[in-house]
Coordinates of C-alpha atoms in Angstrom, one line a residue:
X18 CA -2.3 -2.8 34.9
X19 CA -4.8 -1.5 37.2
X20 CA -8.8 -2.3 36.4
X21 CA -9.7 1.3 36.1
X22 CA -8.9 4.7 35.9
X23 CA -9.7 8.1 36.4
X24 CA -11.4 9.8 33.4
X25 CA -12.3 12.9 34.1
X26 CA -14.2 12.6 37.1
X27 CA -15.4 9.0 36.5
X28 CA -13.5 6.1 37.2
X29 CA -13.1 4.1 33.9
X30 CA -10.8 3.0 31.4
X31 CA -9.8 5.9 28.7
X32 CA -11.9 4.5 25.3
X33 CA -10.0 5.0 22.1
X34 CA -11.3 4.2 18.7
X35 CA -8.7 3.6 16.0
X36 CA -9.6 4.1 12.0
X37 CA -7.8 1.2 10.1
X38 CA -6.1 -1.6 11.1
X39 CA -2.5 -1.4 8.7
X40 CA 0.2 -0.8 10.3
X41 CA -0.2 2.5 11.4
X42 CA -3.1 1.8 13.6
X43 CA -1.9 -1.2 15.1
X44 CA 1.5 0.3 15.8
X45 CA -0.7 3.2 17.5
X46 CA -2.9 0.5 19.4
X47 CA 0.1 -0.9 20.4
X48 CA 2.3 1.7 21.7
X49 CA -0.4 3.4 23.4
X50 CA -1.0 -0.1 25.2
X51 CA 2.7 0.0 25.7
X52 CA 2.7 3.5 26.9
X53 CA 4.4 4.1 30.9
X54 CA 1.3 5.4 31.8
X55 CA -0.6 2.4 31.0
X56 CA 2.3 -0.2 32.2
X57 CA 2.6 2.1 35.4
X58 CA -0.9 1.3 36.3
X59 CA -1.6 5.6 36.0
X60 CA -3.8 4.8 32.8
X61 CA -6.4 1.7 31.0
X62 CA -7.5 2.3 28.2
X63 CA -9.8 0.0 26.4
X64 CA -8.9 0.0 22.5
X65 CA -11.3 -0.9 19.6
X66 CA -9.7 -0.5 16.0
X67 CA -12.2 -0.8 12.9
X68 CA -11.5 -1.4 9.2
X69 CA -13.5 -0.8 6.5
X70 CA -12.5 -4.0 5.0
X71 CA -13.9 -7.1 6.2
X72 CA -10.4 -8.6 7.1
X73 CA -7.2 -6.2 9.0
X74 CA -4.0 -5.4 7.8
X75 CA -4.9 -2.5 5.2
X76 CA -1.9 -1.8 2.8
X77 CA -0.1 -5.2 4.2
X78 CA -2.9 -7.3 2.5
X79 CA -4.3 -4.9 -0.4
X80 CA -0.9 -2.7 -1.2
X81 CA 2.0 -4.7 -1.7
X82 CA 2.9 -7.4 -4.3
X83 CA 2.0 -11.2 -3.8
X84 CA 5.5 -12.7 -4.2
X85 CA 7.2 -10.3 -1.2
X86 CA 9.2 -11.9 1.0
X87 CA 8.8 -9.3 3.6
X88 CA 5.1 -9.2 3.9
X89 CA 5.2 -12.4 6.0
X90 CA 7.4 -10.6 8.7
X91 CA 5.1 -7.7 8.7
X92 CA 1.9 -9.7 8.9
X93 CA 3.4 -11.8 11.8
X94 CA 4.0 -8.7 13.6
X95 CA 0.9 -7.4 13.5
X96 CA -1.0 -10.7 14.1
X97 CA 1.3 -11.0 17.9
X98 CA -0.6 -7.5 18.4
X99 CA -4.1 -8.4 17.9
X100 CA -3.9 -11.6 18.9
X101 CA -3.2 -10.6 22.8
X102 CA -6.6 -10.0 23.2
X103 CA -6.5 -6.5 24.6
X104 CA -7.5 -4.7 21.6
X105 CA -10.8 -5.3 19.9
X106 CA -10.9 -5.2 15.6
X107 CA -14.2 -4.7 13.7
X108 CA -13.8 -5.3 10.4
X109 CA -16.3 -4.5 7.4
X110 CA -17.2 -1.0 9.4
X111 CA -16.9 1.6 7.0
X112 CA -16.6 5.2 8.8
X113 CA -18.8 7.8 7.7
X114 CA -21.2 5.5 6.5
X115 CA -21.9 2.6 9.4
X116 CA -20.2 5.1 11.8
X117 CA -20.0 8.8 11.8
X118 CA -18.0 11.2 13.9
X119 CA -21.1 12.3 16.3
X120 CA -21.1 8.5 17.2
X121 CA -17.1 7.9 17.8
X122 CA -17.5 11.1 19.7
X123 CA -20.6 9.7 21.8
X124 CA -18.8 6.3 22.6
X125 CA -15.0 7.3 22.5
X126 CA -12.8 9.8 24.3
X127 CA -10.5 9.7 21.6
X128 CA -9.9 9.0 17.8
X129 CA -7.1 8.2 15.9
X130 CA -7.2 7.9 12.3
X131 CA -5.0 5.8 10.5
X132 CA -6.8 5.2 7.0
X133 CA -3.4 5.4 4.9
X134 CA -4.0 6.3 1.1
X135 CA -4.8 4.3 -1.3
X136 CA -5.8 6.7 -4.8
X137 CA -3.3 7.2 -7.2
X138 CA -1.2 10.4 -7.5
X139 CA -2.6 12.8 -10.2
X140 CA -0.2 13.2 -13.4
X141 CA -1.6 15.9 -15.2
X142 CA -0.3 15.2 -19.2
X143 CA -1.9 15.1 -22.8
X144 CA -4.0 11.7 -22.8
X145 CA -3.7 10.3 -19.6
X146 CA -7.5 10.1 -19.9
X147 CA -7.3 6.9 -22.8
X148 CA -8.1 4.0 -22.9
X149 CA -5.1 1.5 -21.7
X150 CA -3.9 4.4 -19.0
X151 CA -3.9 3.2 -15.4
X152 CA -3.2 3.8 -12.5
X153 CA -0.7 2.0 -10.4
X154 CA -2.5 1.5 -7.2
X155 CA -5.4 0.5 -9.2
X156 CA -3.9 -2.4 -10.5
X157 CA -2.2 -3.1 -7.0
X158 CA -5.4 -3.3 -5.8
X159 CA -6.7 -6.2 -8.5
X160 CA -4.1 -8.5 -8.1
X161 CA -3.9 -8.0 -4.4
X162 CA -7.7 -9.3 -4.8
X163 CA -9.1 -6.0 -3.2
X164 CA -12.6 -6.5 -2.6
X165 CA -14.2 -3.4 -3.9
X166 CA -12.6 -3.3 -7.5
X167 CA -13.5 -5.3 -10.7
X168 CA -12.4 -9.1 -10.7
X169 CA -11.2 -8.5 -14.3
X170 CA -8.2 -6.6 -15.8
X171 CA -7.6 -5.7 -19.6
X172 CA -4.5 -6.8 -20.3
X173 CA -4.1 -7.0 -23.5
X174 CA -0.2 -4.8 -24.2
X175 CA 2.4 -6.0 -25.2
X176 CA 4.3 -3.3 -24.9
X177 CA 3.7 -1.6 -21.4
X178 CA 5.3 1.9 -19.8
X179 CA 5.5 2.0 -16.5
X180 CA 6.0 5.3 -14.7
X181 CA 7.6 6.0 -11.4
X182 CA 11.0 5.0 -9.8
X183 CA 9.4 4.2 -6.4
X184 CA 9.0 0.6 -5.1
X185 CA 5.2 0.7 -6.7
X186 CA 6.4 1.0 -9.6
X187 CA 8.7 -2.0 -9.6
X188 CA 6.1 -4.1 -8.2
X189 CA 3.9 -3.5 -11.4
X190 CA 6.4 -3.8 -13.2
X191 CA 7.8 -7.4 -12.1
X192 CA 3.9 -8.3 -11.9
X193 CA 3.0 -7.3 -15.2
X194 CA 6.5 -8.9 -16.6
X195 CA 6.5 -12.2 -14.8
X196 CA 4.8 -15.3 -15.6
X197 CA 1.5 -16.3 -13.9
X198 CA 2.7 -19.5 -13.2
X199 CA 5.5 -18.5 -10.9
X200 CA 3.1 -16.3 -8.9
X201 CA 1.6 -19.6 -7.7
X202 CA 3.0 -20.0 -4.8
X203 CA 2.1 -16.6 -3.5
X204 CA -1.6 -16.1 -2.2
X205 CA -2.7 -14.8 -5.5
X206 CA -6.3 -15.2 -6.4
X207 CA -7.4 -17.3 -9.0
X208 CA -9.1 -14.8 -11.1
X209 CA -5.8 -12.7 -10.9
X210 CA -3.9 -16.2 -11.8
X211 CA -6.2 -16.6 -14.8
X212 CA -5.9 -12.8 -15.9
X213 CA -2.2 -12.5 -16.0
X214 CA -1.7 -16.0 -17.6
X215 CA -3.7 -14.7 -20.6
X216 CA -1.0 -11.7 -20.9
X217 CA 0.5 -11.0 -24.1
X218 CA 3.1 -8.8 -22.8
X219 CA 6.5 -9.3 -24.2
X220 CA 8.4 -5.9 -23.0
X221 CA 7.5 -3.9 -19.6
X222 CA 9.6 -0.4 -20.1
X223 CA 10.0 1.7 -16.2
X224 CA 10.6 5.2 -17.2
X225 CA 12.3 7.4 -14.1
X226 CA 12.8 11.3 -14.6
X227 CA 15.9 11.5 -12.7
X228 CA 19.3 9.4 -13.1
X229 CA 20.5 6.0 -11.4
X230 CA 21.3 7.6 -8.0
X231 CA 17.9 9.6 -7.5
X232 CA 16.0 6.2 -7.4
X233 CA 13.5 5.9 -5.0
X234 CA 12.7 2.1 -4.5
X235 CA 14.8 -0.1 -2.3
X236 CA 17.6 -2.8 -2.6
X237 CA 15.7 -5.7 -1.8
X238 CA 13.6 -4.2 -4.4
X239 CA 15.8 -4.4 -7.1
X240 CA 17.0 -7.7 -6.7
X241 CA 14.1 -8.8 -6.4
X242 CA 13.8 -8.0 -10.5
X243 CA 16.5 -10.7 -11.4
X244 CA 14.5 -13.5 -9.5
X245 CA 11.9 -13.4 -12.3
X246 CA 11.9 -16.6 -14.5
X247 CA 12.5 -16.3 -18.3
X248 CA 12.5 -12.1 -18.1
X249 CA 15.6 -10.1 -19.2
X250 CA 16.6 -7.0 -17.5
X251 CA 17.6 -4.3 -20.0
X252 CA 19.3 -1.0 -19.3
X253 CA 20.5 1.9 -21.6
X254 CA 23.9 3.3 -21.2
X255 CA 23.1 7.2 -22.1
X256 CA 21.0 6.9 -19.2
X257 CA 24.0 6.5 -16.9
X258 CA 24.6 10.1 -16.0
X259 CA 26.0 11.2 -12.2
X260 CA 26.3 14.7 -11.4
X261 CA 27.9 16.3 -7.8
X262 CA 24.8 15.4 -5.9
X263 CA 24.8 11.7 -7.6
X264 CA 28.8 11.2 -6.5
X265 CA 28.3 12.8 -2.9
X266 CA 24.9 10.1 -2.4
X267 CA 26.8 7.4 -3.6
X268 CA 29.6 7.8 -1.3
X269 CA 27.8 8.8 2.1
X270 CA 24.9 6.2 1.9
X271 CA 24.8 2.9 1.6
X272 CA 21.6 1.8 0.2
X273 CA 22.4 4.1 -3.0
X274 CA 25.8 2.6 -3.4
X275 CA 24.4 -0.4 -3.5
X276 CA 21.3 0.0 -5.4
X277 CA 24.0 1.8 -8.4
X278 CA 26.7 -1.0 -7.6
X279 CA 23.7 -3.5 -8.9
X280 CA 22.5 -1.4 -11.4
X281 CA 26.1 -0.6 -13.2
X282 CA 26.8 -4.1 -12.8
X283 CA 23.9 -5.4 -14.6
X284 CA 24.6 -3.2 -17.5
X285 CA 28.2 -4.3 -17.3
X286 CA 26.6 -7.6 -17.7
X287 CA 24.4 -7.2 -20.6
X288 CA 25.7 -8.3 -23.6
X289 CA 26.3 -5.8 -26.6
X290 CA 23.6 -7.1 -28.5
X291 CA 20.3 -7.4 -27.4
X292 CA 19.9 -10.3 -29.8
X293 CA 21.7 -12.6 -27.4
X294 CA 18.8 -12.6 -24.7
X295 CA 16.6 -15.4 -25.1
X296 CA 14.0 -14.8 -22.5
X297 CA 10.8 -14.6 -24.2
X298 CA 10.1 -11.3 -21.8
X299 CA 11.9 -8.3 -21.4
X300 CA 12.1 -5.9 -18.1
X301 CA 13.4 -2.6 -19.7
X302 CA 15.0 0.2 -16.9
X303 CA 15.3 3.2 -18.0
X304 CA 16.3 6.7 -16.7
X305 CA 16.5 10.5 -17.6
X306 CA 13.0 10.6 -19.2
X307 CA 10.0 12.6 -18.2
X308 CA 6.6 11.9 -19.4
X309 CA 5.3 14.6 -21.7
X310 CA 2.2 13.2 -23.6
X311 CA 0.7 9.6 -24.1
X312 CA -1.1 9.0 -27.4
X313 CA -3.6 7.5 -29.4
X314 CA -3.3 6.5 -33.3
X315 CA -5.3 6.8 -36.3
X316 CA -5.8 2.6 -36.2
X317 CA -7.0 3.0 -32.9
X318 CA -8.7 6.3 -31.6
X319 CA -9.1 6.6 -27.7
X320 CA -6.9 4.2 -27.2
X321 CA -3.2 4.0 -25.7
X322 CA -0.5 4.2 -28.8
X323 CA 2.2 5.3 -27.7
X324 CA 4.2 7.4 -25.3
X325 CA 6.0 10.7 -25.5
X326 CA 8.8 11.4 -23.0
X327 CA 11.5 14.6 -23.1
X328 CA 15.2 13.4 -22.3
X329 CA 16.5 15.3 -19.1
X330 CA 19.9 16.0 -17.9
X331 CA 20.8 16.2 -13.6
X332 CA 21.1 19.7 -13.3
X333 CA 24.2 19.5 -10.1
X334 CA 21.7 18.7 -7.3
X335 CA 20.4 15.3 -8.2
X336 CA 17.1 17.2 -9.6
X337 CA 16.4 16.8 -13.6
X338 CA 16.1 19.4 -16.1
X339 CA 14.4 18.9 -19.8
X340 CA 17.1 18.9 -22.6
X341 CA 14.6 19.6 -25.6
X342 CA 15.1 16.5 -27.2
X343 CA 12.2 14.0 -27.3
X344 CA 11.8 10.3 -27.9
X345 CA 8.5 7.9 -28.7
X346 CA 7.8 4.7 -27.8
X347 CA 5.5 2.6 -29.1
X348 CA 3.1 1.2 -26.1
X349 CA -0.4 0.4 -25.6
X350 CA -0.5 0.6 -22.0
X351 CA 0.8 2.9 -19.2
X352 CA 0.7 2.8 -15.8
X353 CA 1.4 5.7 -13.2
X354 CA 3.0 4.7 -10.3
X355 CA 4.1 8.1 -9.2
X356 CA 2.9 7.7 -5.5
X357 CA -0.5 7.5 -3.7
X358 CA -2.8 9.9 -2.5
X359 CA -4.9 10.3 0.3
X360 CA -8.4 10.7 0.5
X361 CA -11.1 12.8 2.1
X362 CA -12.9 11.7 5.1
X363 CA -16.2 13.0 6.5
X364 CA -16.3 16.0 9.2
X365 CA -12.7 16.3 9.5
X366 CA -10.6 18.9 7.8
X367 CA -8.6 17.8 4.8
X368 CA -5.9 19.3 2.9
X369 CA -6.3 18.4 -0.6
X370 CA -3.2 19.8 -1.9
X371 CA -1.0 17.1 0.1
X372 CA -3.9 14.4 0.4
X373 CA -3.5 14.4 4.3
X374 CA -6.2 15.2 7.4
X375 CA -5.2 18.6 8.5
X376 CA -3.0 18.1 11.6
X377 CA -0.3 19.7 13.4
X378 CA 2.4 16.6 14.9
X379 CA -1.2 14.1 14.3
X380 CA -3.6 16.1 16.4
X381 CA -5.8 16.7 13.9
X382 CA -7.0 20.8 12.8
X383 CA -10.1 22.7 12.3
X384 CA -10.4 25.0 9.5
X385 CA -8.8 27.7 11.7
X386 CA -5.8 25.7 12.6
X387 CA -6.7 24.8 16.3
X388 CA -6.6 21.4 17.4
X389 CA -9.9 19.4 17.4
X390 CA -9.9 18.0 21.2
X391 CA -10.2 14.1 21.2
X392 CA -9.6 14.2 17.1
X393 CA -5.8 12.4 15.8
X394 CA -3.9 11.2 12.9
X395 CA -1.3 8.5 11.6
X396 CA 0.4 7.0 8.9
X397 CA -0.1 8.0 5.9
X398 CA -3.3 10.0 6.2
X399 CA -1.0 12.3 8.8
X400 CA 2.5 13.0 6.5
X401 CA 1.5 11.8 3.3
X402 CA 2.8 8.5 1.8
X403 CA 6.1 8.4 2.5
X404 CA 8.2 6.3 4.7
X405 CA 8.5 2.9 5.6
X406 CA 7.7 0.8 8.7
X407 CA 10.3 2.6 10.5
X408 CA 8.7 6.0 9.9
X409 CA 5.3 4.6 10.7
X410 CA 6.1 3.9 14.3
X411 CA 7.6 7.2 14.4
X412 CA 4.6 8.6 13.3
X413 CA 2.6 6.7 15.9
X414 CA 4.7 7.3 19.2
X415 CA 4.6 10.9 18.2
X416 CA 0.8 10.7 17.8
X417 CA 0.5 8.5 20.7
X418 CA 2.6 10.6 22.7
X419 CA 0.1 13.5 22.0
X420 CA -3.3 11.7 22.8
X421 CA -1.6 11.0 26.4
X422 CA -0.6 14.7 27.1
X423 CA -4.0 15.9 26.2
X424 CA -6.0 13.4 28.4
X425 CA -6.9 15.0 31.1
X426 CA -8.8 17.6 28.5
X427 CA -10.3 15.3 25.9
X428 CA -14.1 15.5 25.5
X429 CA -15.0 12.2 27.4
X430 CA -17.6 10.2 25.8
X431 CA -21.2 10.1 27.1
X432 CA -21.8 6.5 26.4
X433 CA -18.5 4.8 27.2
X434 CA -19.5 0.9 27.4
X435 CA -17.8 -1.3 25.4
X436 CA -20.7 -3.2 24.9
X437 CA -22.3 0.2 23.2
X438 CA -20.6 0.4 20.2
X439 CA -21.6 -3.3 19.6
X440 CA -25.2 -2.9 20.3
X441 CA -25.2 0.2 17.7
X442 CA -23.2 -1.8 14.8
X443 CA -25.9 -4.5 15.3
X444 CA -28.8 -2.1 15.6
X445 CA -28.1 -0.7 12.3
X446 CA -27.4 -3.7 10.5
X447 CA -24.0 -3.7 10.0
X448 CA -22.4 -6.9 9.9
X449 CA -19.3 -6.3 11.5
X450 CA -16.2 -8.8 11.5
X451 CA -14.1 -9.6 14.4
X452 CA -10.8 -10.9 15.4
X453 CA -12.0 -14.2 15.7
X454 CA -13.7 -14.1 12.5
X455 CA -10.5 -12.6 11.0
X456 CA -9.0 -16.0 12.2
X457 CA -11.6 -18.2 11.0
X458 CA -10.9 -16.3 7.1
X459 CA -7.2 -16.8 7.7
X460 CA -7.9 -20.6 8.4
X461 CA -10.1 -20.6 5.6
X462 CA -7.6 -19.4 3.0
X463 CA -4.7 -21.4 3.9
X464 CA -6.9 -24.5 3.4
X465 CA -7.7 -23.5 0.0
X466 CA -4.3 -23.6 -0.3
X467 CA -3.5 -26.6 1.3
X468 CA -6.5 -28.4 -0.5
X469 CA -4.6 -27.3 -4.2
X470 CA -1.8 -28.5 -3.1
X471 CA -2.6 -31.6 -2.0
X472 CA -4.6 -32.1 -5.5
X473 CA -1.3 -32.6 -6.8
X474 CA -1.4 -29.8 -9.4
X475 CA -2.9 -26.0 -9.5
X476 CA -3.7 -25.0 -12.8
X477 CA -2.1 -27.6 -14.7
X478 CA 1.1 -26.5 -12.0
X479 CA 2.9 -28.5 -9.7
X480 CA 3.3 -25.9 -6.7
X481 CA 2.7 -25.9 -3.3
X482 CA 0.1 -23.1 -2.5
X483 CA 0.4 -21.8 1.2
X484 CA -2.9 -19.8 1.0
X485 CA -5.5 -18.6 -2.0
X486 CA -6.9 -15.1 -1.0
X487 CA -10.9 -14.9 -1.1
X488 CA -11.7 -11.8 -3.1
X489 CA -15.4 -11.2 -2.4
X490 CA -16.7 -8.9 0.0
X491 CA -19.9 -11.1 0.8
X492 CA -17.5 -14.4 1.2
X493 CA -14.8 -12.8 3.7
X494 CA -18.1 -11.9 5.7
X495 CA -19.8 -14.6 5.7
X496 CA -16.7 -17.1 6.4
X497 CA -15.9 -14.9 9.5
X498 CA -18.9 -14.7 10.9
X499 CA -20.3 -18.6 10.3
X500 CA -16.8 -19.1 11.4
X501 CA -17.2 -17.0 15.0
X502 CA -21.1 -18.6 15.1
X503 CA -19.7 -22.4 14.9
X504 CA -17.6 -22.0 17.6
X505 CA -20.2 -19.9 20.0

């Protein structure tokens, strides 16, 4: 890689600031480091990527559910990235408060913004206003220790609906089903340990509108159900319907083949009467229901009663129709886990019908539909959340790819030096987190866990604890930077 290069008529590396540090901004740090240009020796670029969280990894560390196997493999990933040394991570900078657009714009040629979505999809019904109705990503956020919600959460149902066929909503569901004690292993925080162990639930109900085949969560997913520890799956039969679009999915892809081979064998499984299951908590599945109203009762005004769905029929296409028959459960809690939503960001035009920055391909729109110069998006905050990993990547070459055709007419920063940014952050008092900090937190966690598991016993548990996640704000940032300052 050469030391320098041509930016506009200056000789320097191209400066690139990256908003959020999930996957889609590291995959978009990466590739662009990646990029021929830059391997050619045509192109440097210098790369800083800031988080408004204290510590990286976004939707990694505050999004998915403690006890998933996978995270590890993602986490590891995007560790090998950052830890090369070529890109720089500020943590605990939140933009449009500690950094606004006039400064990116003053000290980088380029933005890309990568801030994912992490608000829960509206669901507009009778009474999703009461007392006892959440939603999903809210409660994602608690007992992924998220630093800037409530360290308590009320639960006290024990009957719970969950709604949503997506992968969130199986990850509530298995969280609010299974017991605390086997979440020990996982880097669950203590007040999250405490809170769940204190549940009364007894039955978790997952209500999807469509049938078996429409599903939208994953194989690894569903399995992942029957590892819980006294919890009983339980499906319905009538909810077994497959229309033309249901047979023609099943036989051309694999993952819904297998996802209804493991669903139509578990009810095959399930004994005739319910009776015969012993667990002492029950996982209910259930399909063919839409949400029409959730209510309150006369014993409890305000409050989360019960739930009203309509029954609904596959209308040929794999979509759902309402039959005009309804059916009540009695629950006092819901959840929504009908997807996320993105939000808003400061000085850069948003489309609040599909909760993503206005962009056409991820170079991001003004309110006349031209591209902003220097201005791009990915992830989530680009398409909307959808996707996985794979589509991520996508979304970041495609970005990436962009960024590289415009450069020779991006508005190049007036104050390019690396060390500019840094003298700013420090200026104005914000106390910025680092890589090396990041490492010092990560150090710091897995001793906690190391340290309960050499006591022998966690909570009255024999388990070996790999790490216990800190939870508060002021102690990620204070352990990262003491951490950085003991080793200056």
């Amino acid at each position: 890689m050469s030391s320098s290069t041509t930016v506009g008529s200056i000789e320097r590396p191209l400066r690139v600031a990256v908003i959020g540090s999930g996957p889609a901004g590291v995959y978009a740090a990466d590739i662009l480091t990646k990029s021929e240009a830059v391997k050619s020796g045509e192109l440097n670029v210098s790369i800083d990527l800031f988080d408004r969280y204290p510590a990286p990894y976004g939707l990694i560390r505050y999004g998915v559910a403690p006890d998933h196997p996978r995270i590890k493999g993602i986490v590891n990933a995007l560790h090998k990235v950052l830890d090369r040394g070529d890109i720089r991570f500020f943590g605990n900078v939140d933009y449009g408060t500690d950094l606004s657009i006039e400064d990116l714009r003053t000290h980088y040629d380029a933005v890309i913004f990568a801030t994912g979505a992490i608000k829960d999809a509206d669901l507009n019904i009778p009474g999703i206003e009461l007392e006892g109705s959440y939603g999903g990503a809210d409660f994602v956020s608690w007992y992924d220790g998220h630093p800037d919600v409530p360290r308590e959460w009320p639960l006290e149902a024990k009957e719970i609906a969950v709604l949503g066929n997506g992968n969130v909503a199986l990850d509530v569901a298995r969280v609010l089903s299974k017991h605390a004690d086997d979440l020990l292993v996982t880097e669950i925080p203590d007040n999250v340990y405490a809170g769940l162990k204190n549940s009364p639930v007894t039955d978790v109900h997952v209500f999807g509108r469509r049938g078996p085949a429409q599903v939208k969560f994953t194989p690894l997913e569903l399995r992942e159900l029957s590892h819980s520890k006294d919890v009983d799956i339980i499906l319905y039969a009538e909810d077994f319907e497959f229309d033309e679009a249901s047979d023609e999915a099943i036989q051309t892809n694999n993952q819904v083949k297998t996802m209804v081979g493991t669903l139509t064998n578990w009810i095959a499984e399930q004994p005739e009467d319910l009776s015969e299951l012993k667990a002492s908590r029950r996982l209910h599945l259930h399909f063919l229901h839409s949400p029409v109203e959730i209510v309150d009762s006369a014993e409890a005004p305000g409050k989360v009663a019960g739930i009203k769905f309509e029954r609904t029929e596959l209308d040929g296409t794999g979509n759902a129709r309402g039959t005009g028959e309804f059916i009540d459960y009695p629950v006092q809690a819901v959840y929504r886990a009908i997807g996320y939503f993105g939000s808003a960001l400061p000085d850069v035009e948003f489309d609040h019908k599909k909760g993503v920055i206005t962009n056409d391909g991820g170079r991001v729109l003004d309110a006349s539909g031209e591209h902003v110069p220097g201005l791009y998006a990915t992830g989530w905050i680009k398409r909307g959340p959808v996707g996985l990993i794979g589509h991520t990547k996508g979304d970041a070459l495609e970005t990436v790819t962009y960024l590289l055709e415009d450069r020779e007419n991006l508005p190049f920063a007036a104050v390019p030096e690396a060390d500019a940014v840094v003298e700013l952050l420090e200026a104005r008092g914000v106390k910025y987190t680092s890589w090396e900090g990041w490492l010092a937190l990560d150090a710091h966690e897995l001793a906690l866990g190391a340290a309960a598991t050499e006591a022998g016993t966690s909570h009255g548990v024999e388990v070996a604890r790999e790490r216990i996640k800190v939870v508060s704000r002021e102690e990620m940032v204070a352990i990262s930077r003491d951490g950085v300052a003991a080793n200056v």
